[in-house]
Coordinates of N, CA, C and O and ligand atoms in Angstrom, one line a residue:
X1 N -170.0 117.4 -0.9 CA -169.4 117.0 -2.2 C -169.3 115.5 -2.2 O -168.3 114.9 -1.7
X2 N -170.3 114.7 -2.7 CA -170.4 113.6 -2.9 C -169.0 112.9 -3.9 O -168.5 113.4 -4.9
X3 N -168.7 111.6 -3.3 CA -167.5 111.1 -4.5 C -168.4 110.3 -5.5 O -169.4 109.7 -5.1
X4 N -167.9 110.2 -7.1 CA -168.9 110.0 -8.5 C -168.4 108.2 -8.0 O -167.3 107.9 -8.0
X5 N -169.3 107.5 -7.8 CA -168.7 106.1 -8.5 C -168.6 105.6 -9.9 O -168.0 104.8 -10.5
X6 N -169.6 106.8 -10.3 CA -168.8 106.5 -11.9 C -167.8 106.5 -12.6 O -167.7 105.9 -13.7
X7 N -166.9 107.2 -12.1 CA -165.5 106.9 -12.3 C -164.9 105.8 -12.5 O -164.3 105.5 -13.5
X8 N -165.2 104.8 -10.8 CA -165.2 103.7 -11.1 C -165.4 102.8 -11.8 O -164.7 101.9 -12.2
X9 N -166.4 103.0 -11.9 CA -167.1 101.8 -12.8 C -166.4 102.3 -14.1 O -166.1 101.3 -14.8
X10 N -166.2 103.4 -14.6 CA -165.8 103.5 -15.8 C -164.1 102.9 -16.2 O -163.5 102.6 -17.2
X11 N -163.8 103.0 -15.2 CA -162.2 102.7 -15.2 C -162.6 101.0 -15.0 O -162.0 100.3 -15.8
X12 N -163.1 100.6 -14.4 CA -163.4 98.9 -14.3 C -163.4 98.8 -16.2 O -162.5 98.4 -16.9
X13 N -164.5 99.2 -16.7 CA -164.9 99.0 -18.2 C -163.8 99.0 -19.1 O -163.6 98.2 -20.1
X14 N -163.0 100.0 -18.9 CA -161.9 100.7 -19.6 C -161.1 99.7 -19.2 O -160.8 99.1 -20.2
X15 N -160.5 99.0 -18.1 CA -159.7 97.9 -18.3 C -160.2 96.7 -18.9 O -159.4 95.9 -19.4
X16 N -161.7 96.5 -18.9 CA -162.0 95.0 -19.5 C -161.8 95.1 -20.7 O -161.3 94.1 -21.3
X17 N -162.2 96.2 -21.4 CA -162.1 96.7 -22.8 C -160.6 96.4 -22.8 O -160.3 96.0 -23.9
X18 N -160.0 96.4 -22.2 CA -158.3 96.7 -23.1 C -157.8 94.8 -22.5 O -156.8 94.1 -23.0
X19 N -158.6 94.5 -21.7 CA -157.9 93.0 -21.2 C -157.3 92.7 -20.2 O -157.1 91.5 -19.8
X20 N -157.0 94.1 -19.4 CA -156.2 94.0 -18.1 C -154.4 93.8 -18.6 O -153.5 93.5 -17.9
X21 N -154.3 94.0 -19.8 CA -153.0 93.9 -20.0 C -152.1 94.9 -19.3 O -152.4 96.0 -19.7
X22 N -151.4 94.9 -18.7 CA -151.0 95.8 -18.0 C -149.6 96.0 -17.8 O -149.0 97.0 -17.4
X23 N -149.0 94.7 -18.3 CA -147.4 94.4 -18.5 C -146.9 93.4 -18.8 O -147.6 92.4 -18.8
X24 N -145.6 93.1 -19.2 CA -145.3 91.7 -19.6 C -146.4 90.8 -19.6 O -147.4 91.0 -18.9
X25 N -146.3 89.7 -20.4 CA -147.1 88.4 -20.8 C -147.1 87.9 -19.2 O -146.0 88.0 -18.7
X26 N -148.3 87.3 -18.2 CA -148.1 87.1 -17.2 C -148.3 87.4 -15.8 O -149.1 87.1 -15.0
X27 N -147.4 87.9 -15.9 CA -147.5 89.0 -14.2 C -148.2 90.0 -14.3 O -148.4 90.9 -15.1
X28 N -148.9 89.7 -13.0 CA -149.8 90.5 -12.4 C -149.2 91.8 -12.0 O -148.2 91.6 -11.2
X29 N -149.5 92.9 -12.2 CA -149.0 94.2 -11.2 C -149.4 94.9 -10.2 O -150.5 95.4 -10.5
X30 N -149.0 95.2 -9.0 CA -149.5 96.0 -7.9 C -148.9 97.5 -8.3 O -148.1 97.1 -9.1
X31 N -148.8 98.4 -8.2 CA -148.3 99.5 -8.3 C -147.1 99.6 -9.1 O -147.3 99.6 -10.3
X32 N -146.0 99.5 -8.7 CA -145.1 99.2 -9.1 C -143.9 97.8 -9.5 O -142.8 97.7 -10.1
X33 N -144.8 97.0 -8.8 CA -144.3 95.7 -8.8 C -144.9 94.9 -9.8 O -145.9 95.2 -10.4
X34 N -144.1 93.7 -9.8 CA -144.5 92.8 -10.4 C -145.4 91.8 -9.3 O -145.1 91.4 -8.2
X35 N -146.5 91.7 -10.0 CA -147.2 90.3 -8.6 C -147.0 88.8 -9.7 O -147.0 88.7 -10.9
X36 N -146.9 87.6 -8.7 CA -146.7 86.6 -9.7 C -148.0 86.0 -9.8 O -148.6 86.1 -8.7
X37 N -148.7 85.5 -10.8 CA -150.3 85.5 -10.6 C -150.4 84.1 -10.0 O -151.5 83.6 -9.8
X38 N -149.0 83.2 -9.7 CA -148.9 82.0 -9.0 C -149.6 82.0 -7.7 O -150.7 81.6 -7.4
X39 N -148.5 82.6 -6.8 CA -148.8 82.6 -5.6 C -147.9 83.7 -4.9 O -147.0 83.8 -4.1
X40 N -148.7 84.7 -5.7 CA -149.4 86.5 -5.5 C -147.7 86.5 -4.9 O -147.6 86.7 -3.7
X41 N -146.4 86.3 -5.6 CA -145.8 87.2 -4.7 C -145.3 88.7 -5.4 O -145.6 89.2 -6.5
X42 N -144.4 89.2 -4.5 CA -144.0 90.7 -5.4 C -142.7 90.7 -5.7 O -141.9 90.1 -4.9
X43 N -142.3 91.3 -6.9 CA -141.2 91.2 -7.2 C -140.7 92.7 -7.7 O -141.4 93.7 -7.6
X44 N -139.4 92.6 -8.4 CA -139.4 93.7 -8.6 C -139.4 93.5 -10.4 O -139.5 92.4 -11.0
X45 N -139.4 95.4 -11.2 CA -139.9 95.1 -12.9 C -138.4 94.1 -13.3 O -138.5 93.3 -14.2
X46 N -137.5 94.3 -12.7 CA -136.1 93.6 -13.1 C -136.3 91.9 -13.0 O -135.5 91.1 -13.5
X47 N -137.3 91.7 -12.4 CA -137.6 90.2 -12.1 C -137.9 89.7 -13.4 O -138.6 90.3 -14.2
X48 N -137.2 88.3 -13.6 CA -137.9 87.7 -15.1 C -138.3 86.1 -14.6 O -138.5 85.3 -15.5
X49 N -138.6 85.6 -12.8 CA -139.7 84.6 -13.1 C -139.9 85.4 -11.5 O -139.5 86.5 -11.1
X50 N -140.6 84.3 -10.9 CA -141.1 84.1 -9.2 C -139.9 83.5 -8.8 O -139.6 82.4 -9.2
X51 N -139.2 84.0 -7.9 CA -138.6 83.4 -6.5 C -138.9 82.7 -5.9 O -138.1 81.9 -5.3
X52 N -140.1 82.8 -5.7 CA -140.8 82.1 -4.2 C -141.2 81.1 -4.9 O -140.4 80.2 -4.6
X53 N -142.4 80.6 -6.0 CA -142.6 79.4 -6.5 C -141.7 78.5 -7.6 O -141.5 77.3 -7.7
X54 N -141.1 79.8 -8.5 CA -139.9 79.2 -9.2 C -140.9 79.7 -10.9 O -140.5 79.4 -12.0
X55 N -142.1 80.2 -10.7 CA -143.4 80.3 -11.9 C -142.2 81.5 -12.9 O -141.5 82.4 -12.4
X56 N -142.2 81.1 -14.6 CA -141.8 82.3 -15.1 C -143.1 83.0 -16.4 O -143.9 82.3 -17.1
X57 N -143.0 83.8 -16.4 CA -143.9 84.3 -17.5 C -143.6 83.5 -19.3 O -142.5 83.2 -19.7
X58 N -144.7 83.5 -19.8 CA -144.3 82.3 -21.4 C -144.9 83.5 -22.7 O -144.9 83.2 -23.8
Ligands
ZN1 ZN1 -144.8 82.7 -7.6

């Protein structure tokens, strides 16, 4: 039972199509977190800038 890479690729398309919007204006998301698209750190959804560089979403 082979795995389809088409899936993949279809879910790649399906996000370019929508923009990668994924949450708030800004941050990047890993799973559950917020990532800062600064300098990648993780925060939590309660977070409203970066800690670590001080970056907030506009
Ligand atoms: Zn940051």
């Amino acid at each position: 039972m082979a795995t389809a890479p088409d899936q993949d690729e279809m879910f790649d398309q399906f996000l370019s199509q929508r923009g990668h919007e994924t949450g708030p204006a800004g941050w990047e998301t890993d799973y559950n977190k917020k990532q800062c698209p600064d300098c990648g750190g993780l925060h939590d959804q309660e977070a409203s800038g970066c800690t670590v560089c001080g970056w907030e979403p506009r």
